[in-house]
PDB file of C-alpha atoms and ligand atoms in Angstrom:
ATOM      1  CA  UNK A   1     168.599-135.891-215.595  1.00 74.00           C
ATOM      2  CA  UNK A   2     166.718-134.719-213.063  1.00 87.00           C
ATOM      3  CA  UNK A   3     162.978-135.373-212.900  1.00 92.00           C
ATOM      4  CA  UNK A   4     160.117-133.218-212.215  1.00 94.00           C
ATOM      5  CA  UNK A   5     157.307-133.443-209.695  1.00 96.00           C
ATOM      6  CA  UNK A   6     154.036-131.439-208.648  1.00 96.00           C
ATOM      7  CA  UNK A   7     153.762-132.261-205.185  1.00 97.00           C
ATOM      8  CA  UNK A   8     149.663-131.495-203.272  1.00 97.00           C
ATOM      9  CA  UNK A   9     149.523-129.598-200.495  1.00 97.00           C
ATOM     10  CA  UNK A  10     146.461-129.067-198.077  1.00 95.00           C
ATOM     11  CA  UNK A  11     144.361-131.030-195.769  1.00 94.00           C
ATOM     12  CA  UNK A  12     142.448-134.619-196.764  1.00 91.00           C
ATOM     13  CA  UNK A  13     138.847-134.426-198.263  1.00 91.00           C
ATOM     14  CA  UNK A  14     139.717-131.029-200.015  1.00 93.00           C
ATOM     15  CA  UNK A  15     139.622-132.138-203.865  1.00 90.00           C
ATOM     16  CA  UNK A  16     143.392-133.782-203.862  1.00 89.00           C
ATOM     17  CA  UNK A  17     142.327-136.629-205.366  1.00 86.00           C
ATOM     18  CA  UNK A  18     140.166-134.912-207.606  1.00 86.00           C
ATOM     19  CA  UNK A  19     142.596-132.079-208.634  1.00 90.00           C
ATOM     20  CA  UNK A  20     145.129-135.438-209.264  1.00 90.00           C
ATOM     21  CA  UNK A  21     142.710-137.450-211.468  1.00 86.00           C
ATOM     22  CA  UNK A  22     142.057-134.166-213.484  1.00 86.00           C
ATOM     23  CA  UNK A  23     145.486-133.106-214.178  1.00 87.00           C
ATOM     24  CA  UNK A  24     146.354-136.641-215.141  1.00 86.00           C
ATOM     25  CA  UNK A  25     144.014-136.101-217.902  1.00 80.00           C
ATOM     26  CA  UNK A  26     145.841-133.423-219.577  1.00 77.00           C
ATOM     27  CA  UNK A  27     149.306-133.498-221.487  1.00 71.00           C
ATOM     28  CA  UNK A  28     152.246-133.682-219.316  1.00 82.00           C
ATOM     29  CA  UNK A  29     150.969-134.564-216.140  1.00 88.00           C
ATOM     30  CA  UNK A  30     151.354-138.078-214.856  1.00 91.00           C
ATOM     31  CA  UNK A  31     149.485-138.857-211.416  1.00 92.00           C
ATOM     32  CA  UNK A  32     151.030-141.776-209.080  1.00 94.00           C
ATOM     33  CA  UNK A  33     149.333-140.968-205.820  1.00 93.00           C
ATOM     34  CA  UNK A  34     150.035-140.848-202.359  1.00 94.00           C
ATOM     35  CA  UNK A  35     154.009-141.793-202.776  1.00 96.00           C
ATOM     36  CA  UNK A  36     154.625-141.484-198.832  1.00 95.00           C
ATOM     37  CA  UNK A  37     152.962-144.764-198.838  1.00 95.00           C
ATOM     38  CA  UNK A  38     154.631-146.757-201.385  1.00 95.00           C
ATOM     39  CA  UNK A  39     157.635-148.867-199.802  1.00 95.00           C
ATOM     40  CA  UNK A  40     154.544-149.848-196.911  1.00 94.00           C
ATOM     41  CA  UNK A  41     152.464-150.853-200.624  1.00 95.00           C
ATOM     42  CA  UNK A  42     155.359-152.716-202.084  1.00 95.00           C
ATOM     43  CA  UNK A  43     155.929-154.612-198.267  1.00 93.00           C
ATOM     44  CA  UNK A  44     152.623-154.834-197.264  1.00 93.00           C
ATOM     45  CA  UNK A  45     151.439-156.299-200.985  1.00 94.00           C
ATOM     46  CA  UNK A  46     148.650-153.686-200.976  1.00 94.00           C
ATOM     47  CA  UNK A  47     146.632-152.717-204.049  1.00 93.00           C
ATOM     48  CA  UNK A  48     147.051-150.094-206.877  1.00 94.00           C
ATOM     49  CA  UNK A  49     143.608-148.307-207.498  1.00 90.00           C
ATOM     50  CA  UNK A  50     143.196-150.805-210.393  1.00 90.00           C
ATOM     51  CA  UNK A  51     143.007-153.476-208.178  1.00 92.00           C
ATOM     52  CA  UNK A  52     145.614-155.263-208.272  1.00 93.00           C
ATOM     53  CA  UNK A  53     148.664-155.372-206.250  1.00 94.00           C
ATOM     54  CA  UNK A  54     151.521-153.890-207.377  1.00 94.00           C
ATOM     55  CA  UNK A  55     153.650-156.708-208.603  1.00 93.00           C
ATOM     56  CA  UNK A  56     151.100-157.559-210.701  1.00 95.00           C
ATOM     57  CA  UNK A  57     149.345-154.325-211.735  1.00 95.00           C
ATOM     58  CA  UNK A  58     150.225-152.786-215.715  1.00 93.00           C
ATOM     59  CA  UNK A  59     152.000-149.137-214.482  1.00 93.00           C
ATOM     60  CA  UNK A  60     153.623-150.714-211.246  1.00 95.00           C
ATOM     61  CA  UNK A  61     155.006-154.101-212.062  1.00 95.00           C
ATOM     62  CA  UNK A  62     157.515-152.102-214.446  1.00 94.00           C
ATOM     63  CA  UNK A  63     158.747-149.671-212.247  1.00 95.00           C
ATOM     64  CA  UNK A  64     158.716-152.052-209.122  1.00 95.00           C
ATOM     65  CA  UNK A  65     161.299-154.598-211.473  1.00 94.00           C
ATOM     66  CA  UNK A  66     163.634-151.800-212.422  1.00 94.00           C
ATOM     67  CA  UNK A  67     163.998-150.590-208.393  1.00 95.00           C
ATOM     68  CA  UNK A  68     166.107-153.834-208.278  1.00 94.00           C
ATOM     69  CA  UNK A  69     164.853-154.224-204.556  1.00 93.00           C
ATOM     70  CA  UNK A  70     166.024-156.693-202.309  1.00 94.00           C
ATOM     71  CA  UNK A  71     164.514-157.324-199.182  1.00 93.00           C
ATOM     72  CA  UNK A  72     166.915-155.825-196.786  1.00 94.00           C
ATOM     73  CA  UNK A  73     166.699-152.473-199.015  1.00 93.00           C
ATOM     74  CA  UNK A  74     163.304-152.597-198.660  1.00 94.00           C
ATOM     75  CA  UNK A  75     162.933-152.707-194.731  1.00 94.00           C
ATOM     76  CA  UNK A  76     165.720-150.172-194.713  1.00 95.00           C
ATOM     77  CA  UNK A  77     164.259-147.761-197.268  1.00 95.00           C
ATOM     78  CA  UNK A  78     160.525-147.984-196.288  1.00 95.00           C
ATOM     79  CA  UNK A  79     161.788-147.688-192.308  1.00 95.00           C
ATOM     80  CA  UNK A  80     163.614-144.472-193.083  1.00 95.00           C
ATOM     81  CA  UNK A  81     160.770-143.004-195.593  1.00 95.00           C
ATOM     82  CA  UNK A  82     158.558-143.382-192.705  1.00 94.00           C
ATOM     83  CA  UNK A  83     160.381-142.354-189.999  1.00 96.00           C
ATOM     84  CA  UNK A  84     161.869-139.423-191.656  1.00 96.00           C
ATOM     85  CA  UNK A  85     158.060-137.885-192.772  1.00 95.00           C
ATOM     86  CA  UNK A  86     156.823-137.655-189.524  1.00 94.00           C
ATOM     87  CA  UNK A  87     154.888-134.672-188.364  1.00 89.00           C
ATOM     88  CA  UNK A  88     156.772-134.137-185.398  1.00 91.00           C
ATOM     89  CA  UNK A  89     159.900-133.708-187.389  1.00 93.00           C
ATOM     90  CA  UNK A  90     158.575-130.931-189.752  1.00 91.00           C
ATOM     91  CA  UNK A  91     159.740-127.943-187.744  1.00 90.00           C
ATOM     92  CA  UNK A  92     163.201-129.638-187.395  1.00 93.00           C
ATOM     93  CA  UNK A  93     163.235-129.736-191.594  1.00 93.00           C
ATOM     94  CA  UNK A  94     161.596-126.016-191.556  1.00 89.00           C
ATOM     95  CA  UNK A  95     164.889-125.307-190.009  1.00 91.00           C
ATOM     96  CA  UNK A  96     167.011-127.197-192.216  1.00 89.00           C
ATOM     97  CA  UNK A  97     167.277-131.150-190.669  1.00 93.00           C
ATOM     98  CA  UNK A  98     169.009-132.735-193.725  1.00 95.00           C
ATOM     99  CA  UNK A  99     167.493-135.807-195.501  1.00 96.00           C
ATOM    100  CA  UNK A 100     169.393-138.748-194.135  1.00 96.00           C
ATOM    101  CA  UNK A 101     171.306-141.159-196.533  1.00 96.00           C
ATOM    102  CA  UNK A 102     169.209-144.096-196.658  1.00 97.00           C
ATOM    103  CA  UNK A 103     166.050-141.592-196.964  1.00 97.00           C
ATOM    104  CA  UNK A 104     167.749-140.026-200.100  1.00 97.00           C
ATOM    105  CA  UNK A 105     168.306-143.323-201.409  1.00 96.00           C
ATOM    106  CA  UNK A 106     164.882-144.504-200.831  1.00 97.00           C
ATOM    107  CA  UNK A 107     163.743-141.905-202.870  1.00 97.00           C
ATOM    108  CA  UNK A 108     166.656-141.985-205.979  1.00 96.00           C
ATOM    109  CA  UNK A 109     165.663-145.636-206.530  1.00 95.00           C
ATOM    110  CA  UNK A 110     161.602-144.610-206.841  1.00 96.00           C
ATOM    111  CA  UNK A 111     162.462-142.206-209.089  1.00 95.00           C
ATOM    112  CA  UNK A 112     165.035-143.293-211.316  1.00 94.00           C
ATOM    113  CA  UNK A 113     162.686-146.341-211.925  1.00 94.00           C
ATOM    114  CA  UNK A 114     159.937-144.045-213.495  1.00 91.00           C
ATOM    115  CA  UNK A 115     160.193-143.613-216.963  1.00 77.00           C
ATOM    116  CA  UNK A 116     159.763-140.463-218.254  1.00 73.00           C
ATOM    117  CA  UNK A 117     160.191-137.976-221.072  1.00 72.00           C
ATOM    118  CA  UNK A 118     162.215-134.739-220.755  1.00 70.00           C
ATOM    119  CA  UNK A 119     158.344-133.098-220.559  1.00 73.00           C
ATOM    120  CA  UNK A 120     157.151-135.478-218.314  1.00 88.00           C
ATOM    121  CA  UNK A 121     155.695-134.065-214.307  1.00 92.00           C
ATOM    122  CA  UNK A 122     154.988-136.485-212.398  1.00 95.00           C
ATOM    123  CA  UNK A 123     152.253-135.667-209.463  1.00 96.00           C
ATOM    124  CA  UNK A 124     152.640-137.004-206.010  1.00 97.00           C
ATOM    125  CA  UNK A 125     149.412-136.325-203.740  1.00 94.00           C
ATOM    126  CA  UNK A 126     150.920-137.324-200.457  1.00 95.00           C
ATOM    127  CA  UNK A 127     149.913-133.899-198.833  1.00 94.00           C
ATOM    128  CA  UNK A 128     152.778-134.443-196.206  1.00 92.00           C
ATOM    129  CA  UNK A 129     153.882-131.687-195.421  1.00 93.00           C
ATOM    130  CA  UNK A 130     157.715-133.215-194.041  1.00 94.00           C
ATOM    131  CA  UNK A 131     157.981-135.341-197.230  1.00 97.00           C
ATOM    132  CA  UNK A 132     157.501-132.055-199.667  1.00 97.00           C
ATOM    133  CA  UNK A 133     160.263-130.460-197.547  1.00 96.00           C
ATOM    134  CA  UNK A 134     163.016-133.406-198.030  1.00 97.00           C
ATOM    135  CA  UNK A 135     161.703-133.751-201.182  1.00 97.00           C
ATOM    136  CA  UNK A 136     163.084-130.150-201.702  1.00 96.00           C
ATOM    137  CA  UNK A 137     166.118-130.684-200.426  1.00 95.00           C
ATOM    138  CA  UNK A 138     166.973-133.955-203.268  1.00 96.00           C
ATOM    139  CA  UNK A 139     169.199-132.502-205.923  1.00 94.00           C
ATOM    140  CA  UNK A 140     168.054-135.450-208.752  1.00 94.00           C
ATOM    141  CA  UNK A 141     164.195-133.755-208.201  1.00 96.00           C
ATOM    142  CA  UNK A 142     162.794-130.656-209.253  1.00 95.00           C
ATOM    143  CA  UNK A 143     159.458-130.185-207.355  1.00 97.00           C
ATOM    144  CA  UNK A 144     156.792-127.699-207.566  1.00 97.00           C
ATOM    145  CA  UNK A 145     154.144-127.437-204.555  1.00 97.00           C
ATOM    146  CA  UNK A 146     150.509-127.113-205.441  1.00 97.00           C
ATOM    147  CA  UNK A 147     148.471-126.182-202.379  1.00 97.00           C
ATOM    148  CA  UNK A 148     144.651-126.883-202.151  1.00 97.00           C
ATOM    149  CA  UNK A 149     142.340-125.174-199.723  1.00 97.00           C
ATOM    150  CA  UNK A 150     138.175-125.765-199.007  1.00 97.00           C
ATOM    151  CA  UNK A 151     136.156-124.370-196.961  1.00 97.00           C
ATOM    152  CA  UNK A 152     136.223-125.314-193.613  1.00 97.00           C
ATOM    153  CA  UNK A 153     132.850-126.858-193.380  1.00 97.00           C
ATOM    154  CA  UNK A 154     133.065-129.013-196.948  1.00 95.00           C
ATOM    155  CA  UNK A 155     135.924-130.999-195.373  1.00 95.00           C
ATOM    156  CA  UNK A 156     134.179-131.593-191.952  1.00 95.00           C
ATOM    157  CA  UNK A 157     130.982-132.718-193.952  1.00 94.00           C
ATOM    158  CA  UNK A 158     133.265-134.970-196.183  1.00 91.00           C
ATOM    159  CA  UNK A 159     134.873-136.545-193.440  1.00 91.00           C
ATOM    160  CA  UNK A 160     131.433-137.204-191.519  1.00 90.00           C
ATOM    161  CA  UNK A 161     130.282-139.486-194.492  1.00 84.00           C
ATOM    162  CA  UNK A 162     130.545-142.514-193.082  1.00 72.00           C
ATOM    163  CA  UNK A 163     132.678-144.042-196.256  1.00 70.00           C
ATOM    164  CA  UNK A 164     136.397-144.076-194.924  1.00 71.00           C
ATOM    165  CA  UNK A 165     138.078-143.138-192.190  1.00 77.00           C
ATOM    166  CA  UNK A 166     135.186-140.695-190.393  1.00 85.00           C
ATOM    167  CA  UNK A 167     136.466-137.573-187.968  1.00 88.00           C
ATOM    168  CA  UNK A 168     134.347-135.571-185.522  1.00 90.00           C
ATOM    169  CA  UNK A 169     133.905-131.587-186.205  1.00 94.00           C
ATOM    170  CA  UNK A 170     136.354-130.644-183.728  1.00 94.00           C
ATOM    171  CA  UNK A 171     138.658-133.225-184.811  1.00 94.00           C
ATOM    172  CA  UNK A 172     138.318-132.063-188.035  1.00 95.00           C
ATOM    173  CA  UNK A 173     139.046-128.317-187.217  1.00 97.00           C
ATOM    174  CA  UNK A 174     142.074-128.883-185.011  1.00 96.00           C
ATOM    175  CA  UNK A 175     143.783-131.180-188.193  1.00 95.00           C
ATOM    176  CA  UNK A 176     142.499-128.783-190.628  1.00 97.00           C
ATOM    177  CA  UNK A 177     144.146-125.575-189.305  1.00 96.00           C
ATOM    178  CA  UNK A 178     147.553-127.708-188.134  1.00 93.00           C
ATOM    179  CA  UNK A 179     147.458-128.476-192.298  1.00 94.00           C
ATOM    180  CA  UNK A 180     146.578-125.499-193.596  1.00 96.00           C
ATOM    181  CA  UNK A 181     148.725-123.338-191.600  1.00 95.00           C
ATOM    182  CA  UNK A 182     152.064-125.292-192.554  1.00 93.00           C
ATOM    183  CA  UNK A 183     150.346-124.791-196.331  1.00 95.00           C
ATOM    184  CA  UNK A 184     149.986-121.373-196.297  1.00 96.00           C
ATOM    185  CA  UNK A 185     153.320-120.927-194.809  1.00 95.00           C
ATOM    186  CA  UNK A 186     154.762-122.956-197.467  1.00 95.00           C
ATOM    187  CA  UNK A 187     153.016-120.817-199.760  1.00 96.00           C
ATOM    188  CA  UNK A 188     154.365-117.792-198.127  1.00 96.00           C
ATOM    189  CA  UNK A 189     157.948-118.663-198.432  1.00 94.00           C
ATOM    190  CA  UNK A 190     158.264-120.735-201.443  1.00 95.00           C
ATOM    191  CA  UNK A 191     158.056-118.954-205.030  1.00 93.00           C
ATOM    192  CA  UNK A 192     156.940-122.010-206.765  1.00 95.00           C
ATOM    193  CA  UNK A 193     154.051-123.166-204.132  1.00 97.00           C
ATOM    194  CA  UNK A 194     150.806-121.967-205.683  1.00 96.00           C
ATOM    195  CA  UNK A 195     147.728-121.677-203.731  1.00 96.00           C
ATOM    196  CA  UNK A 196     144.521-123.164-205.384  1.00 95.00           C
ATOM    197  CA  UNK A 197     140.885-123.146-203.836  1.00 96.00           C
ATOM    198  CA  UNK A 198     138.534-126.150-204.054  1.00 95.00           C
ATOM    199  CA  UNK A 199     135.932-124.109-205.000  1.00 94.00           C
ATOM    200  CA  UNK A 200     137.516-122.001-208.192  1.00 93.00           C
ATOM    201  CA  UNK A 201     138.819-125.856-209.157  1.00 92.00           C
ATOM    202  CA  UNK A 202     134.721-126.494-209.314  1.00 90.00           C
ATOM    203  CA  UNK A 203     133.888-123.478-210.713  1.00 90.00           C
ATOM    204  CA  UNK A 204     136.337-123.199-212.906  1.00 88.00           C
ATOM    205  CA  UNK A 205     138.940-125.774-213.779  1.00 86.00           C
ATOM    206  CA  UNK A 206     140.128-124.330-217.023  1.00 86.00           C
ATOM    207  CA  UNK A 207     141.317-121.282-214.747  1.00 88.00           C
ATOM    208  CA  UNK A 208     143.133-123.589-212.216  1.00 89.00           C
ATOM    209  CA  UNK A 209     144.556-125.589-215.103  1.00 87.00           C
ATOM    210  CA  UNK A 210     146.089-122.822-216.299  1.00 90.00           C
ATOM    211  CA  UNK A 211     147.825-121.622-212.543  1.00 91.00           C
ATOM    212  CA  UNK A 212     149.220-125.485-212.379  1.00 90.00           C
ATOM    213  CA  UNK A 213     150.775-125.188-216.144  1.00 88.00           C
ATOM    214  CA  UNK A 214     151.966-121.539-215.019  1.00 91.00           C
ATOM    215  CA  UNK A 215     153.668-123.091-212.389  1.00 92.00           C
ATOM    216  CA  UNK A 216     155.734-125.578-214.470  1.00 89.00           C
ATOM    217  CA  UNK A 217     156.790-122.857-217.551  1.00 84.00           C
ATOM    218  CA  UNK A 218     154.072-125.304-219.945  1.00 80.00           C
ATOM    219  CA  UNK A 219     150.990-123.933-221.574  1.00 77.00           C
ATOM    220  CA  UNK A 220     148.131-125.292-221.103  1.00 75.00           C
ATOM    221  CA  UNK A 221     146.361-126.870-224.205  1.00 72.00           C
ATOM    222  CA  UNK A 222     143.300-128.998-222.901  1.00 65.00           C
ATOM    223  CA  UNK A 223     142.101-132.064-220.986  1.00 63.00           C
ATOM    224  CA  UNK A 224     142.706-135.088-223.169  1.00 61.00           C
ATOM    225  CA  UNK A 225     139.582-137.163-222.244  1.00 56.00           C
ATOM    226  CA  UNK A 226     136.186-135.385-221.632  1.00 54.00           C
ATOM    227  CA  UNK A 227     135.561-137.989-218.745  1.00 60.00           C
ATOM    228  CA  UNK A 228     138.613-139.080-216.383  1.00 65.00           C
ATOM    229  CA  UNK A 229     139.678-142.330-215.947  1.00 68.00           C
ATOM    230  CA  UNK A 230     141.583-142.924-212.543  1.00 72.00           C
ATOM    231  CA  UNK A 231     145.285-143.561-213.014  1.00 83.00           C
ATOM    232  CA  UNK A 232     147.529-146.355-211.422  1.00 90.00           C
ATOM    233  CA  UNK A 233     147.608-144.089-207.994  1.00 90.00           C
ATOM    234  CA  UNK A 234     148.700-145.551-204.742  1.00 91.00           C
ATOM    235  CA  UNK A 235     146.291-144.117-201.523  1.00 86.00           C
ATOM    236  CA  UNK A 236     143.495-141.284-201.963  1.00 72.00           C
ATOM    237  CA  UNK A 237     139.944-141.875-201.286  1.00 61.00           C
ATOM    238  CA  UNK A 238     136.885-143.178-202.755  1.00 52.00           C
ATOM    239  CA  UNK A 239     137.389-141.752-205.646  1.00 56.00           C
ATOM    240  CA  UNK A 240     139.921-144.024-206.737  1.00 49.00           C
ATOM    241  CA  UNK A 241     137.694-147.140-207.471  1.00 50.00           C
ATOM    242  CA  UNK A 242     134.967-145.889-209.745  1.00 52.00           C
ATOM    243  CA  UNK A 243     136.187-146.033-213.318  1.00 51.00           C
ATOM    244  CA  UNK A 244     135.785-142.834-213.988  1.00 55.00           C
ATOM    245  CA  UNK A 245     134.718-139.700-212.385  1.00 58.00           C
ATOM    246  CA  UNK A 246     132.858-136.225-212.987  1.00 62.00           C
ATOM    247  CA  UNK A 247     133.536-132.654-212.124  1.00 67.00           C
ATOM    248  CA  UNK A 248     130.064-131.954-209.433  1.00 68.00           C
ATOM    249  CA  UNK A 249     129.500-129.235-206.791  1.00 70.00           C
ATOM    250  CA  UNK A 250     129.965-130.597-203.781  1.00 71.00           C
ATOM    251  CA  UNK A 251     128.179-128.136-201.300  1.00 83.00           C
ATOM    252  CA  UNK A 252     126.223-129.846-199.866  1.00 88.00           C
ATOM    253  CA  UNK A 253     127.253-128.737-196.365  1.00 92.00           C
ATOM    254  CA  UNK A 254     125.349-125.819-196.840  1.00 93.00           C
ATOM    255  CA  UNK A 255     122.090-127.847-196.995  1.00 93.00           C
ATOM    256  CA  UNK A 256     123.083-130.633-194.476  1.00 93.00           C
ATOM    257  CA  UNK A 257     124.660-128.704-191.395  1.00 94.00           C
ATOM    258  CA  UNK A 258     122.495-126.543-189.599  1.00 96.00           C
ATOM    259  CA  UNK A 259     123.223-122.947-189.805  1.00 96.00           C
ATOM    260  CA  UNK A 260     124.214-122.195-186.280  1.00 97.00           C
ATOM    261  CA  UNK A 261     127.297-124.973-186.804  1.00 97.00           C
ATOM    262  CA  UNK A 262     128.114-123.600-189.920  1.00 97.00           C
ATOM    263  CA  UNK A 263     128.812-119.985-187.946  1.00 97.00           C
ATOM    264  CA  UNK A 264     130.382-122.062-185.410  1.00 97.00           C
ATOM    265  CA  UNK A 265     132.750-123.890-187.723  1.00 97.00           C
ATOM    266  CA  UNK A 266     133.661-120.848-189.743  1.00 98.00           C
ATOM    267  CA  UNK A 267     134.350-118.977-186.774  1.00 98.00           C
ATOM    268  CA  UNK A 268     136.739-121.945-184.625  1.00 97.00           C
ATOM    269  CA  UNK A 269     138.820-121.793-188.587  1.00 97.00           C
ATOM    270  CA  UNK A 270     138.577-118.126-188.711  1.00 97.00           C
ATOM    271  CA  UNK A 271     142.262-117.434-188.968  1.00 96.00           C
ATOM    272  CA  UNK A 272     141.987-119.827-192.329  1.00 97.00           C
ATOM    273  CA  UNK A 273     138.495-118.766-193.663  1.00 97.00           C
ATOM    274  CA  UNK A 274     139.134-114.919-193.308  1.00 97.00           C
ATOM    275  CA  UNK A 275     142.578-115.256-195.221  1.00 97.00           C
ATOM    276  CA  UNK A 276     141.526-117.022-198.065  1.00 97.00           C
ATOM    277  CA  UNK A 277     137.959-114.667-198.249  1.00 96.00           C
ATOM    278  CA  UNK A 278     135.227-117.457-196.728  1.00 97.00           C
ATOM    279  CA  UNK A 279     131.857-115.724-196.217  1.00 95.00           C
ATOM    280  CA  UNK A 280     129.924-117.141-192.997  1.00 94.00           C
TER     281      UNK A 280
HETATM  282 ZN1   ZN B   1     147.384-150.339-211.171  1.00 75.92          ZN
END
């Protein structure tokens, strides 16, 4: 049986993690995080968002004991997960580099060691943009692309927070239109990729809940729990240790970066804020 997977698309600080926790809320959605980093989690003994580590957290300990690893598997399989995802290979995979063996393998064992019902999606946040490619190409997966995109200026105000990893504007702009553009072209070519905008997710989630259950042939019923608590997810950012979390507006770029940068900004993105209707 094959097993089915919503994979995120889109650049960091554009409501991944948020788009994950919600959609983990309703029915058949099941969120594991960012699963390019997993076999460095399982090596590196690093923690689930619960707290624990792995081996000893309540989702992971399970699926870790049925992967069977030993540790020459796991250098192998993490060493060709990680070389294999690289950004410098993606145009290679665009034009059809296969996955390799041990790569396929790597990914079979994850898998097969998730439970799940015939129902069940599970939702990998990675955002990498060579994993959702080879992920395409595994026959014993049947994955559907989400892509998210924000506003130019939202992500280069999240990332100047100083709570994580913290990237200059320019920095920010040059990673945000080398993500977006592979997005939008995945988006172009692929029938089930659908496009989904920060903002409308704010504005609106019953509307983008719907577009995600589109996607998969389910209908949407409702969010399960009126506030969201964070699943067992591996990576993702802040987000992940409060207990729960709340749908807010985040625009508060619009009062905290003077307007002249905000022109500036929109205009350096303008390729990416003009296609997806940005207003200065
Ligand atoms: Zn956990």
């Amino acid at each position: 049986m094959s097993k089915n997977l919503i994979y995120l698309l889109g650049s960091g600080r554009s409501g991944t993690t948020l788009l994950a926790t919600i959609l983990n809320s309703t029915m058949q959605i099941h969120t594991l995080g960012e699963l390019h980093q997993v076999y460095s989690y399982i090596k590196e003994k690093l923690k689930c968002s619960c707290g624990e580590r792995l081996e000893d957290c309540d989702f992971w300990k399970h699926v870790l004991s049925k992967m069977e690893l030993t540790q020459e598997d796991l250098s192998t399989l993490s060493q060709a997960q990680n070389y294999e995802e690289q950004h410098r290979f993606i145009p290679f995979v665009f034009l059809g580099k296969n996955a390799s063996s041990d790569y396929s393998k790597s990914q079979e064992i994850l898998f097969k060691a998730l439970a799940s019902e015939k129902s069940t999606w599970f939702l990998d946040s990675s955002k990498y943009i060579g994993r959702f490619l080879l992920l395409k190409q595994l026959k014993f997966l049947n994955v559907k692309g989400v892509y998210v995109i924000r506003d130019v200026r939202g992500v280069i105000h999240s990332f100047s927070k100083k709570v994580q990893t913290t990237r200059g504007p320019l920095n920010t702009i040059l990673y945000y239109l080398l993500t977006n553009i592979f997005g939008q072209i995945c988006a172009w070519l692929f029938k089930d990729v659908v496009k989904i905008k920060y903002e409308d997710l704010i504005e609106n989630p019953e509307e983008t809940l719907h577009k995600v259950y589109a996607l998969i042939d389910q209908r949407y019923d409702e969010i399960i729990a009126s506030d969201f608590v964070m699943p067992h997810i591996i990576g993702g950012n802040r987000l992940k240790s409060n207990k729960s979390i709340a749908i807010k507006k985040d625009f508060a770029w619009k009062k905290n970066i003077s307007r002249p940068k905000q022109i500036l900004y929109y205009i350096l993105a303008l390729p990416i804020m003009i296609l997806n209707n940005y207003k200065v």
